[in-house]
Amino acid sequence: MEVARENGIFIPGLCYHPDFPVKGNCRICVVEIRGKKKLSLSCKTKAEDGMEIWTDTARVKKSRNLNIELIFAEHIEKCPTCIWNVHCGLLDLAERYKIEIKRFPDRKGKRKTHKFANAVEIDGTQCIDCRNCLDACSLLQNINYLELQGKGIDQEVVPVKNKKIDCIYCGQCAVHCPVGAAQEQSQWEMVGKAIASKKKIVVAQFAPSIRVSIGEEFNLPYGEILTGQVVAGLKELGFNYVFDVSFGADMTTMVEAQELLERLNKKGVTPMITSCCPAWVKYVEFYHPELIPNLTTARSPQIHTGGAVKTYWADKMKINPKDITVVSVMPCTAKKFEATRPELKAKGLFPVDYVLTTREFAWLLKKNHIDFPKLKPAKADDILGEYSGAGVIYGGSGGVMESALRTAQFLACGKNKGKICQTQLDFKGVRGLAGVKETIISVAGKKLRVAVVNGIGNIEPVITNLNKYDYIEVMACPGGCIGGGGEPIPTTDEIRKKRMAALYELDKSKKIRKAHENKGVLEVLKWLKGQGKLEHQILHTEYKKRS
Amino acid sequence: MDILAKIKKAGLVGRGGASFPTADKWEAVKKAKGAKKYVVCNASEGEPGVAKDSYILENFGKEVVDGIKIAINFLKAERAYIYINHNYYKKFNKILAKIIGKAPIEFFIKPIGSGYIGGEESSMLNAIEGRRIEPRLKPPFPTTSGLMRCPTLINNVETFYNISLVAANKYKKERFYTISGDCLWTGVFSFPENWTIEKILKETKNYPKFPFFVQVGGEGSGEVLNSGQLRRPASGAGSITVYSILKHKPENLIKNWLDFFLAESCGKCTPCREGVYRLREIADLPNPDWRLFADLLNNLEETSFCGLGGAVPVPVKSYTNNVLAKMPENKVSFKGLDKKTMASCLLYEKDKNKN
């Protein structure tokens, strides 16, 4: 199948995903191979020299179309409110092959929808039994929260009953589901209403990853950088102001780098572990509460920006913070959960009110007939729109670590005036898609042993050897945020690489590449310093055991 | 002469149903590289209408265990498992345990509810490993990557029995036949493997005097033959079920076969999980779409994941081919399924697979 696709020959496949071993469940990728008595599955057939393969004979068509029709009868069409309907793998197949989608009556009408906090849901009425969600939850993430119950036509994907296992809301099930049965719990309707009501000032802030992945929803090449179009698109949708979460990322870096140095110098709890990935935080709180003291208390970028919007910016703009609605556009489903954490409230307000995924954002654009690729690029609003290269690489695995190290080296130097200050820009040892990346970096004359965990499925060896490290970054999704559960579908290693490369390209192109050079951030931090208790409230958070 | 040469010379084939040459399988496992090797004796016998393994375990337990031991020695296998269905375990475990003694042979009781598919060889490996009971993608085959991904020899109870006979130079090219259905002398019999169905029925005084047909190789997945087609050996798992034509209405037969597969489908692949459900649904309609019915059956033949799905069309199509289509037109009155429809869509299309 891969060979065919590389050569521009389309072969359909619903259960096949390059992230997983071949399953051969859906049986729609059938082809005819000379010498083979039966039809063959292209997903499990290795291409060999001299093989003669037909992908669209009458025989292939008959079985392929029949299997697609059978699959359609498992999936209750909810097209009018489905954010997939402009980008739906099933409808595409129906159109391509002229499938009678109603040939068989739907049989799963009474299935339940399982909701996981406010982040992710699995709608049994739409499931086509491809089992990608199970592979994502088990093979990829090693969470094993989903299981297959029953057999034959009664089989159903359900959460496990074991109370020692819980969902971390990473959404990898959703980003691997070919039909939208597993998906984010959408908030686009509420956001649409908030914009339309005009009672409030509606502010959008978008994560670093969005700019390098949203293009895919509009058939642009992987990794196309579209920062300006994202801003323009959000404005077009009616948001009053648009800020960049990369700004918040720079705030996070400042707070986190400071904390790292403090912990190292004052012999605090080490290794320090990053906390901007909400799925990882949930993982620690539930599975390893003993690691809570290791998590940096720095809030995450979306919460930092949201907090700055409702305090610093509201003050500057003379707006009552109660009149502001903050909407994040995130590559992530767990961010929806993070935004509802009560401990994040400051002055009685949540820093972020709604979280949309990349897919929801794309759907809103399409629903409003906004020709996204043709939008005239716009600039995010001052001053929470400014960002450094360090802020933008937050979107990829290793980025948070690299940003923090750039700033930590600088801050450490500041305290050792007189010595020659060595700072570094590129920390290549923490980049890339390897499961665990380890390297040693010198900060303030100390050799810092760092590890970057790319995907929660790779966490085990690092947790068992915690003492080997001083500083650890963990991203629950493979590739980091650019591979997040809210990202465009498909997301594969090839695509993750391209999105990631685009972030580093952006970083390289920025004049400012270090968080501590972001003047806006310095100004906000300075302002917060004068606000007493509020400073701590906006910059830091706390965690609690959840098991 | 070593055991492999003896098996080759005897021309043993597997008695689980697929009749795979035993020597080839043994050789493949022998040659396969692996730190450990395993032997599994399949005593699940999930096919309705087949009871020979039960009979063999009851009467020839020693020979079966000997056969397994020969395999262990031949392969230098780590361990052997007797994958046994729950009822057989209850009946025979004490006798067998005594015979096994200290040999590295363990029972693994086929999980209750694992059904027909639980006897398929790769599903069986999944069951022993504690995984979901479903067939595995092949290749790799169990001979190179079986239990715990190690080379594994899987043979049926009767095959191991034959191995011990071959080793002792007592093998007489006989096999066991289970006879059931509308006849008087049902049970398990041993006859030469080349005897025809007709001869076996006559020899056991079971040849009916009324109009009948038979199903050979199991009441679930076996092929249906009419009374004029009995001059051939009973293939597959070696069973013959006799059906009186008058007693069995076409509608009930077809529904029963489909009910069986609907209940036994593991749910892994679309053509079987969804297809069998739709077949059953169509069979209940007042005016079934027989063309769609036939398409769904053919689709199972063409695209199902494992042999169970591939077997669904066998009883239904061979029954319509060999029995319904041969009846006088006025006797076929099954929901508009006339000869013309049968000829146009339900016949075996043996040539269609040629490119």
Short mmCIF file of N, CA and C in Angstrom, two decimals, chain B residues 182-329:
data_model
loop_
_atom_site.label_atom_id
_atom_site.label_comp_id
_atom_site.label_asym_id
_atom_site.label_seq_id
_atom_site.Cartn_x
_atom_site.Cartn_y
_atom_site.Cartn_z
N ASP B 182 -29.32 -37.99 10.47
CA ASP B 182 -30.51 -38.82 10.35
C ASP B 182 -30.15 -40.26 10.01
N CYS B 183 -29.46 -40.93 10.90
CA CYS B 183 -29.13 -42.33 10.65
C CYS B 183 -29.06 -43.07 11.99
N LEU B 184 -29.03 -44.37 11.88
CA LEU B 184 -29.19 -45.19 13.07
C LEU B 184 -27.90 -45.37 13.86
N TRP B 185 -26.81 -45.68 13.14
CA TRP B 185 -25.58 -46.08 13.82
C TRP B 185 -24.58 -44.95 13.86
N THR B 186 -24.90 -43.94 14.65
CA THR B 186 -23.98 -42.81 14.73
C THR B 186 -22.82 -43.15 15.65
N GLY B 187 -21.73 -42.40 15.50
CA GLY B 187 -20.58 -42.64 16.36
C GLY B 187 -19.28 -42.43 15.61
N VAL B 188 -18.19 -42.89 16.22
CA VAL B 188 -16.87 -42.72 15.62
C VAL B 188 -16.35 -44.07 15.14
N PHE B 189 -15.88 -44.12 13.90
CA PHE B 189 -15.42 -45.36 13.29
C PHE B 189 -14.05 -45.15 12.67
N SER B 190 -13.28 -46.23 12.60
CA SER B 190 -11.99 -46.14 11.92
C SER B 190 -12.01 -46.99 10.66
N PHE B 191 -11.68 -46.33 9.52
CA PHE B 191 -11.64 -47.05 8.24
C PHE B 191 -10.47 -46.53 7.43
N PRO B 192 -10.11 -47.27 6.39
CA PRO B 192 -9.04 -46.76 5.52
C PRO B 192 -9.37 -45.37 5.00
N GLU B 193 -8.33 -44.56 4.84
CA GLU B 193 -8.59 -43.17 4.49
C GLU B 193 -9.08 -42.99 3.06
N ASN B 194 -8.92 -44.03 2.23
CA ASN B 194 -9.37 -43.87 0.85
C ASN B 194 -10.78 -44.41 0.61
N TRP B 195 -11.44 -44.85 1.64
CA TRP B 195 -12.81 -45.32 1.46
C TRP B 195 -13.72 -44.16 1.06
N THR B 196 -14.69 -44.50 0.22
CA THR B 196 -15.61 -43.44 -0.19
C THR B 196 -16.70 -43.26 0.86
N ILE B 197 -17.35 -42.12 0.77
CA ILE B 197 -18.43 -41.82 1.72
C ILE B 197 -19.51 -42.89 1.61
N GLU B 198 -19.78 -43.26 0.35
CA GLU B 198 -20.81 -44.28 0.12
C GLU B 198 -20.45 -45.57 0.84
N LYS B 199 -19.20 -45.99 0.68
CA LYS B 199 -18.77 -47.24 1.28
C LYS B 199 -18.85 -47.19 2.80
N ILE B 200 -18.45 -46.04 3.33
CA ILE B 200 -18.48 -45.90 4.80
C ILE B 200 -19.91 -45.97 5.31
N LEU B 201 -20.81 -45.28 4.61
CA LEU B 201 -22.21 -45.30 5.05
C LEU B 201 -22.79 -46.71 4.95
N LYS B 202 -22.44 -47.40 3.86
CA LYS B 202 -22.96 -48.76 3.69
C LYS B 202 -22.37 -49.71 4.73
N GLU B 203 -21.05 -49.59 4.91
CA GLU B 203 -20.36 -50.45 5.87
C GLU B 203 -20.93 -50.31 7.28
N THR B 204 -21.31 -49.09 7.63
CA THR B 204 -21.84 -48.86 8.99
C THR B 204 -23.36 -49.02 9.02
N LYS B 205 -23.91 -49.50 7.95
CA LYS B 205 -25.37 -49.71 7.81
C LYS B 205 -26.14 -48.42 8.01
N ASN B 206 -25.53 -47.34 7.55
CA ASN B 206 -26.17 -46.04 7.71
C ASN B 206 -26.68 -45.48 6.39
N TYR B 207 -26.51 -46.20 5.30
CA TYR B 207 -26.90 -45.63 4.01
C TYR B 207 -28.42 -45.52 3.96
N PRO B 208 -28.95 -44.27 3.83
CA PRO B 208 -30.39 -44.08 3.98
C PRO B 208 -31.21 -44.66 2.82
N LYS B 209 -32.44 -44.98 3.16
CA LYS B 209 -33.35 -45.47 2.12
C LYS B 209 -34.22 -44.32 1.62
N PHE B 210 -34.18 -43.19 2.30
CA PHE B 210 -35.01 -42.03 1.94
C PHE B 210 -34.13 -41.02 1.19
N PRO B 211 -34.78 -40.03 0.51
CA PRO B 211 -33.97 -39.01 -0.17
C PRO B 211 -33.13 -38.24 0.86
N PHE B 212 -31.88 -38.08 0.54
CA PHE B 212 -30.99 -37.46 1.54
C PHE B 212 -29.82 -36.73 0.87
N PHE B 213 -29.15 -36.00 1.70
CA PHE B 213 -27.85 -35.45 1.29
C PHE B 213 -26.95 -35.51 2.51
N VAL B 214 -25.67 -35.29 2.32
CA VAL B 214 -24.76 -35.34 3.46
C VAL B 214 -23.96 -34.05 3.55
N GLN B 215 -23.43 -33.81 4.73
CA GLN B 215 -22.49 -32.71 4.90
C GLN B 215 -21.19 -33.32 5.42
N VAL B 216 -20.12 -33.03 4.74
CA VAL B 216 -18.86 -33.70 5.04
C VAL B 216 -17.85 -32.72 5.60
N GLY B 217 -17.26 -33.07 6.73
CA GLY B 217 -16.22 -32.20 7.28
C GLY B 217 -16.74 -31.25 8.34
N GLY B 218 -17.91 -31.56 8.89
CA GLY B 218 -18.43 -30.73 9.98
C GLY B 218 -19.79 -30.14 9.65
N GLU B 219 -20.62 -30.00 10.66
CA GLU B 219 -21.97 -29.46 10.44
C GLU B 219 -21.96 -27.94 10.31
N GLY B 220 -20.84 -27.33 10.65
CA GLY B 220 -20.74 -25.89 10.47
C GLY B 220 -20.17 -25.57 9.11
N SER B 221 -18.93 -25.94 8.90
CA SER B 221 -18.24 -25.47 7.70
C SER B 221 -18.11 -26.53 6.61
N GLY B 222 -18.73 -27.70 6.83
CA GLY B 222 -18.55 -28.78 5.86
C GLY B 222 -19.28 -28.56 4.55
N GLU B 223 -18.83 -29.30 3.54
CA GLU B 223 -19.42 -29.19 2.21
C GLU B 223 -20.62 -30.14 2.10
N VAL B 224 -21.66 -29.65 1.43
CA VAL B 224 -22.86 -30.48 1.25
C VAL B 224 -22.77 -31.23 -0.08
N LEU B 225 -23.08 -32.53 -0.04
CA LEU B 225 -23.05 -33.34 -1.26
C LEU B 225 -24.38 -34.07 -1.39
N ASN B 226 -24.83 -34.26 -2.63
CA ASN B 226 -26.06 -35.01 -2.81
C ASN B 226 -25.73 -36.50 -2.91
N SER B 227 -26.78 -37.31 -2.96
CA SER B 227 -26.55 -38.76 -2.87
C SER B 227 -25.81 -39.30 -4.09
N GLY B 228 -25.75 -38.52 -5.14
CA GLY B 228 -25.01 -38.98 -6.31
C GLY B 228 -23.53 -38.61 -6.28
N GLN B 229 -23.12 -37.93 -5.23
CA GLN B 229 -21.72 -37.42 -5.19
C GLN B 229 -20.88 -38.14 -4.13
N LEU B 230 -21.29 -39.33 -3.77
CA LEU B 230 -20.67 -39.95 -2.60
C LEU B 230 -19.51 -40.90 -2.92
N ARG B 231 -19.13 -40.95 -4.20
CA ARG B 231 -18.03 -41.85 -4.53
C ARG B 231 -16.69 -41.11 -4.42
N ARG B 232 -16.51 -40.50 -3.28
CA ARG B 232 -15.25 -39.81 -3.02
C ARG B 232 -14.97 -39.92 -1.53
N PRO B 233 -13.69 -39.79 -1.15
CA PRO B 233 -13.38 -39.92 0.28
C PRO B 233 -13.95 -38.73 1.07
N ALA B 234 -14.19 -38.96 2.35
CA ALA B 234 -14.66 -37.87 3.21
C ALA B 234 -13.45 -37.02 3.58
N SER B 235 -13.47 -35.81 3.07
CA SER B 235 -12.27 -34.96 3.26
C SER B 235 -12.36 -34.20 4.58
N GLY B 236 -11.43 -33.31 4.79
CA GLY B 236 -11.45 -32.41 5.94
C GLY B 236 -11.32 -33.14 7.26
N ALA B 237 -12.19 -32.75 8.19
CA ALA B 237 -12.06 -33.28 9.55
C ALA B 237 -12.63 -34.70 9.68
N GLY B 238 -13.06 -35.28 8.59
CA GLY B 238 -13.50 -36.68 8.64
C GLY B 238 -14.81 -36.87 9.35
N SER B 239 -15.84 -36.19 8.89
CA SER B 239 -17.15 -36.43 9.48
C SER B 239 -18.18 -36.48 8.38
N ILE B 240 -19.21 -37.24 8.63
CA ILE B 240 -20.31 -37.34 7.67
C ILE B 240 -21.61 -37.13 8.45
N THR B 241 -22.36 -36.13 8.04
CA THR B 241 -23.66 -35.90 8.67
C THR B 241 -24.73 -36.16 7.62
N VAL B 242 -25.68 -37.00 7.98
CA VAL B 242 -26.73 -37.36 7.03
C VAL B 242 -27.96 -36.50 7.29
N TYR B 243 -28.51 -35.91 6.23
CA TYR B 243 -29.71 -35.09 6.34
C TYR B 243 -30.81 -35.70 5.48
N SER B 244 -31.99 -35.84 6.05
CA SER B 244 -33.14 -36.22 5.24
C SER B 244 -33.67 -34.98 4.55
N ILE B 245 -33.85 -35.09 3.24
CA ILE B 245 -34.32 -33.91 2.49
C ILE B 245 -35.70 -33.47 2.97
N LEU B 246 -36.54 -34.42 3.27
CA LEU B 246 -37.90 -34.07 3.68
C LEU B 246 -37.94 -33.37 5.03
N LYS B 247 -37.04 -33.80 5.90
CA LYS B 247 -37.05 -33.29 7.26
C LYS B 247 -36.48 -31.87 7.37
N HIS B 248 -35.57 -31.55 6.47
CA HIS B 248 -34.86 -30.26 6.60
C HIS B 248 -35.28 -29.27 5.54
N LYS B 249 -35.99 -28.25 5.99
CA LYS B 249 -36.44 -27.20 5.07
C LYS B 249 -35.27 -26.29 4.70
N PRO B 250 -35.20 -25.90 3.44
CA PRO B 250 -34.07 -25.05 3.02
C PRO B 250 -33.91 -23.82 3.90
N GLU B 251 -35.03 -23.18 4.20
CA GLU B 251 -34.96 -21.94 4.98
C GLU B 251 -34.28 -22.17 6.33
N ASN B 252 -34.66 -23.25 7.01
CA ASN B 252 -34.07 -23.53 8.32
C ASN B 252 -32.60 -23.88 8.21
N LEU B 253 -32.28 -24.67 7.20
CA LEU B 253 -30.88 -25.05 7.03
C LEU B 253 -30.00 -23.82 6.86
N ILE B 254 -30.42 -22.96 5.92
CA ILE B 254 -29.60 -21.78 5.63
C ILE B 254 -29.51 -20.88 6.86
N LYS B 255 -30.64 -20.70 7.53
CA LYS B 255 -30.61 -19.85 8.73
C LYS B 255 -29.74 -20.47 9.83
N ASN B 256 -29.83 -21.78 9.98
CA ASN B 256 -29.02 -22.41 11.02
C ASN B 256 -27.52 -22.25 10.76
N TRP B 257 -27.16 -22.47 9.49
CA TRP B 257 -25.73 -22.30 9.18
C TRP B 257 -25.30 -20.87 9.48
N LEU B 258 -26.12 -19.92 9.04
CA LEU B 258 -25.75 -18.51 9.25
C LEU B 258 -25.76 -18.16 10.75
N ASP B 259 -26.73 -18.71 11.47
CA ASP B 259 -26.76 -18.46 12.92
C ASP B 259 -25.46 -18.92 13.57
N PHE B 260 -25.01 -20.09 13.12
CA PHE B 260 -23.77 -20.63 13.67
C PHE B 260 -22.61 -19.66 13.44
N PHE B 261 -22.45 -19.20 12.22
CA PHE B 261 -21.32 -18.32 11.92
C PHE B 261 -21.49 -16.94 12.56
N LEU B 262 -22.73 -16.48 12.65
CA LEU B 262 -22.97 -15.19 13.29
C LEU B 262 -22.53 -15.24 14.76
N ALA B 263 -22.85 -16.36 15.40
CA ALA B 263 -22.49 -16.50 16.81
C ALA B 263 -20.98 -16.69 16.98
N GLU B 264 -20.35 -17.28 15.98
CA GLU B 264 -18.94 -17.64 16.14
C GLU B 264 -17.97 -16.60 15.59
N SER B 265 -18.45 -15.67 14.77
CA SER B 265 -17.55 -14.67 14.19
C SER B 265 -16.87 -13.88 15.30
N CYS B 266 -15.56 -13.71 15.19
CA CYS B 266 -14.84 -13.03 16.26
C CYS B 266 -15.02 -11.52 16.19
N GLY B 267 -15.33 -11.01 15.00
CA GLY B 267 -15.57 -9.57 14.86
C GLY B 267 -14.40 -8.81 14.28
N LYS B 268 -13.33 -9.51 13.95
CA LYS B 268 -12.14 -8.80 13.51
C LYS B 268 -12.31 -8.14 12.14
N CYS B 269 -12.83 -8.87 11.18
CA CYS B 269 -12.84 -8.29 9.83
C CYS B 269 -14.26 -7.96 9.35
N THR B 270 -14.32 -7.00 8.46
CA THR B 270 -15.60 -6.49 7.96
C THR B 270 -16.45 -7.55 7.26
N PRO B 271 -15.90 -8.29 6.28
CA PRO B 271 -16.78 -9.20 5.53
C PRO B 271 -17.45 -10.24 6.41
N CYS B 272 -16.79 -10.66 7.48
CA CYS B 272 -17.37 -11.69 8.33
C CYS B 272 -18.28 -11.07 9.39
N ARG B 273 -17.74 -10.09 10.13
CA ARG B 273 -18.54 -9.46 11.20
C ARG B 273 -19.81 -8.86 10.63
N GLU B 274 -19.66 -8.01 9.64
CA GLU B 274 -20.81 -7.30 9.08
C GLU B 274 -21.54 -8.17 8.05
N GLY B 275 -20.75 -8.88 7.24
CA GLY B 275 -21.34 -9.64 6.13
C GLY B 275 -22.27 -10.73 6.61
N VAL B 276 -21.83 -11.49 7.61
CA VAL B 276 -22.67 -12.59 8.10
C VAL B 276 -23.93 -12.03 8.75
N TYR B 277 -23.78 -10.91 9.45
CA TYR B 277 -24.94 -10.26 10.06
C TYR B 277 -25.97 -9.88 8.98
N ARG B 278 -25.45 -9.32 7.89
CA ARG B 278 -26.35 -8.91 6.81
C ARG B 278 -26.95 -10.11 6.09
N LEU B 279 -26.18 -11.17 5.94
CA LEU B 279 -26.70 -12.39 5.31
C LEU B 279 -27.89 -12.92 6.11
N ARG B 280 -27.70 -12.92 7.41
CA ARG B 280 -28.75 -13.43 8.29
C ARG B 280 -29.99 -12.53 8.22
N GLU B 281 -29.71 -11.23 8.14
CA GLU B 281 -30.80 -10.25 8.03
C GLU B 281 -31.57 -10.46 6.72
N ILE B 282 -30.84 -10.68 5.65
CA ILE B 282 -31.48 -10.87 4.34
C ILE B 282 -32.32 -12.15 4.35
N ALA B 283 -31.79 -13.21 4.98
CA ALA B 283 -32.51 -14.48 5.00
C ALA B 283 -33.86 -14.36 5.69
N ASP B 284 -34.01 -13.36 6.54
CA ASP B 284 -35.26 -13.16 7.27
C ASP B 284 -36.28 -12.33 6.50
N LEU B 285 -35.82 -11.65 5.46
CA LEU B 285 -36.72 -10.77 4.73
C LEU B 285 -37.75 -11.58 3.94
N PRO B 286 -38.94 -11.01 3.73
CA PRO B 286 -39.93 -11.75 2.93
C PRO B 286 -39.49 -11.93 1.47
N ASN B 287 -38.84 -10.94 0.92
CA ASN B 287 -38.34 -11.05 -0.45
C ASN B 287 -36.85 -10.78 -0.51
N PRO B 288 -36.06 -11.78 -0.17
CA PRO B 288 -34.62 -11.53 -0.09
C PRO B 288 -34.03 -11.13 -1.44
N ASP B 289 -33.03 -10.28 -1.36
CA ASP B 289 -32.27 -9.92 -2.55
C ASP B 289 -31.18 -10.99 -2.72
N TRP B 290 -31.48 -12.00 -3.51
CA TRP B 290 -30.55 -13.13 -3.60
C TRP B 290 -29.23 -12.78 -4.25
N ARG B 291 -29.28 -11.76 -5.11
CA ARG B 291 -28.01 -11.36 -5.74
C ARG B 291 -27.07 -10.77 -4.69
N LEU B 292 -27.63 -9.90 -3.85
CA LEU B 292 -26.82 -9.32 -2.78
C LEU B 292 -26.34 -10.43 -1.83
N PHE B 293 -27.23 -11.36 -1.56
CA PHE B 293 -26.90 -12.50 -0.71
C PHE B 293 -25.68 -13.24 -1.27
N ALA B 294 -25.73 -13.47 -2.56
CA ALA B 294 -24.61 -14.17 -3.21
C ALA B 294 -23.35 -13.32 -3.19
N ASP B 295 -23.52 -12.02 -3.42
CA ASP B 295 -22.35 -11.13 -3.39
C ASP B 295 -21.67 -11.17 -2.02
N LEU B 296 -22.48 -11.17 -0.97
CA LEU B 296 -21.92 -11.20 0.38
C LEU B 296 -21.18 -12.51 0.63
N LEU B 297 -21.74 -13.60 0.13
CA LEU B 297 -21.05 -14.89 0.29
C LEU B 297 -19.73 -14.89 -0.48
N ASN B 298 -19.79 -14.44 -1.72
CA ASN B 298 -18.55 -14.39 -2.51
C ASN B 298 -17.51 -13.49 -1.86
N ASN B 299 -17.99 -12.40 -1.28
CA ASN B 299 -17.10 -11.46 -0.63
C ASN B 299 -16.38 -12.11 0.55
N LEU B 300 -17.08 -13.00 1.23
CA LEU B 300 -16.45 -13.73 2.33
C LEU B 300 -15.35 -14.64 1.80
N GLU B 301 -15.66 -15.30 0.70
CA GLU B 301 -14.68 -16.17 0.07
C GLU B 301 -13.44 -15.37 -0.32
N GLU B 302 -13.70 -14.17 -0.83
CA GLU B 302 -12.62 -13.37 -1.40
C GLU B 302 -11.82 -12.61 -0.35
N THR B 303 -12.48 -12.08 0.67
CA THR B 303 -11.77 -11.10 1.50
C THR B 303 -11.78 -11.37 3.00
N SER B 304 -12.34 -12.49 3.46
CA SER B 304 -12.37 -12.62 4.91
C SER B 304 -10.97 -12.92 5.45
N PHE B 305 -10.78 -12.55 6.71
CA PHE B 305 -9.46 -12.61 7.33
C PHE B 305 -8.97 -14.05 7.49
N CYS B 306 -9.88 -14.92 7.94
CA CYS B 306 -9.42 -16.28 8.27
C CYS B 306 -10.32 -17.33 7.66
N GLY B 307 -9.99 -18.55 7.94
CA GLY B 307 -10.72 -19.68 7.38
C GLY B 307 -12.17 -19.74 7.82
N LEU B 308 -12.48 -19.23 9.00
CA LEU B 308 -13.88 -19.28 9.45
C LEU B 308 -14.75 -18.48 8.49
N GLY B 309 -14.33 -17.26 8.20
CA GLY B 309 -15.09 -16.44 7.27
C GLY B 309 -15.14 -17.09 5.90
N GLY B 310 -14.00 -17.65 5.49
CA GLY B 310 -13.94 -18.29 4.19
C GLY B 310 -14.84 -19.51 4.11
N ALA B 311 -15.18 -20.09 5.28
CA ALA B 311 -15.99 -21.30 5.30
C ALA B 311 -17.49 -21.00 5.25
N VAL B 312 -17.87 -19.75 5.53
CA VAL B 312 -19.31 -19.43 5.57
C VAL B 312 -20.02 -19.83 4.26
N PRO B 313 -19.43 -19.50 3.11
CA PRO B 313 -20.16 -19.83 1.88
C PRO B 313 -20.21 -21.33 1.60
N VAL B 314 -19.32 -22.11 2.18
CA VAL B 314 -19.20 -23.52 1.80
C VAL B 314 -20.52 -24.30 1.98
N PRO B 315 -21.08 -24.35 3.20
CA PRO B 315 -22.31 -25.13 3.33
C PRO B 315 -23.46 -24.53 2.52
N VAL B 316 -23.59 -23.21 2.55
CA VAL B 316 -24.73 -22.58 1.89
C VAL B 316 -24.66 -22.78 0.38
N LYS B 317 -23.48 -22.50 -0.18
CA LYS B 317 -23.38 -22.60 -1.63
C LYS B 317 -23.39 -24.04 -2.12
N SER B 318 -22.73 -24.92 -1.38
CA SER B 318 -22.72 -26.32 -1.84
C SER B 318 -24.12 -26.91 -1.69
N TYR B 319 -24.85 -26.46 -0.70
CA TYR B 319 -26.23 -26.94 -0.53
C TYR B 319 -27.11 -26.47 -1.70
N THR B 320 -27.02 -25.20 -2.04
CA THR B 320 -27.85 -24.72 -3.15
C THR B 320 -27.41 -25.38 -4.46
N ASN B 321 -26.10 -25.50 -4.63
CA ASN B 321 -25.55 -26.13 -5.84
C ASN B 321 -25.95 -27.58 -5.99
N ASN B 322 -25.64 -28.32 -4.92
CA ASN B 322 -25.71 -29.77 -5.03
C ASN B 322 -27.07 -30.35 -4.66
N VAL B 323 -27.84 -29.60 -3.90
CA VAL B 323 -29.13 -30.15 -3.48
C VAL B 323 -30.30 -29.36 -4.09
N LEU B 324 -30.38 -28.08 -3.75
CA LEU B 324 -31.52 -27.30 -4.25
C LEU B 324 -31.59 -27.28 -5.77
N ALA B 325 -30.45 -27.03 -6.40
CA ALA B 325 -30.45 -26.89 -7.86
C ALA B 325 -30.79 -28.19 -8.57
N LYS B 326 -30.67 -29.30 -7.86
CA LYS B 326 -30.95 -30.60 -8.49
C LYS B 326 -32.40 -31.03 -8.28
N MET B 327 -33.13 -30.26 -7.49
CA MET B 327 -34.51 -30.66 -7.24
C MET B 327 -35.40 -30.22 -8.39
N PRO B 328 -36.54 -30.91 -8.54
CA PRO B 328 -37.50 -30.45 -9.55
C PRO B 328 -37.94 -29.02 -9.19
N GLU B 329 -38.14 -28.23 -10.23
CA GLU B 329 -38.44 -26.80 -10.05
C GLU B 329 -39.57 -26.55 -9.04
#
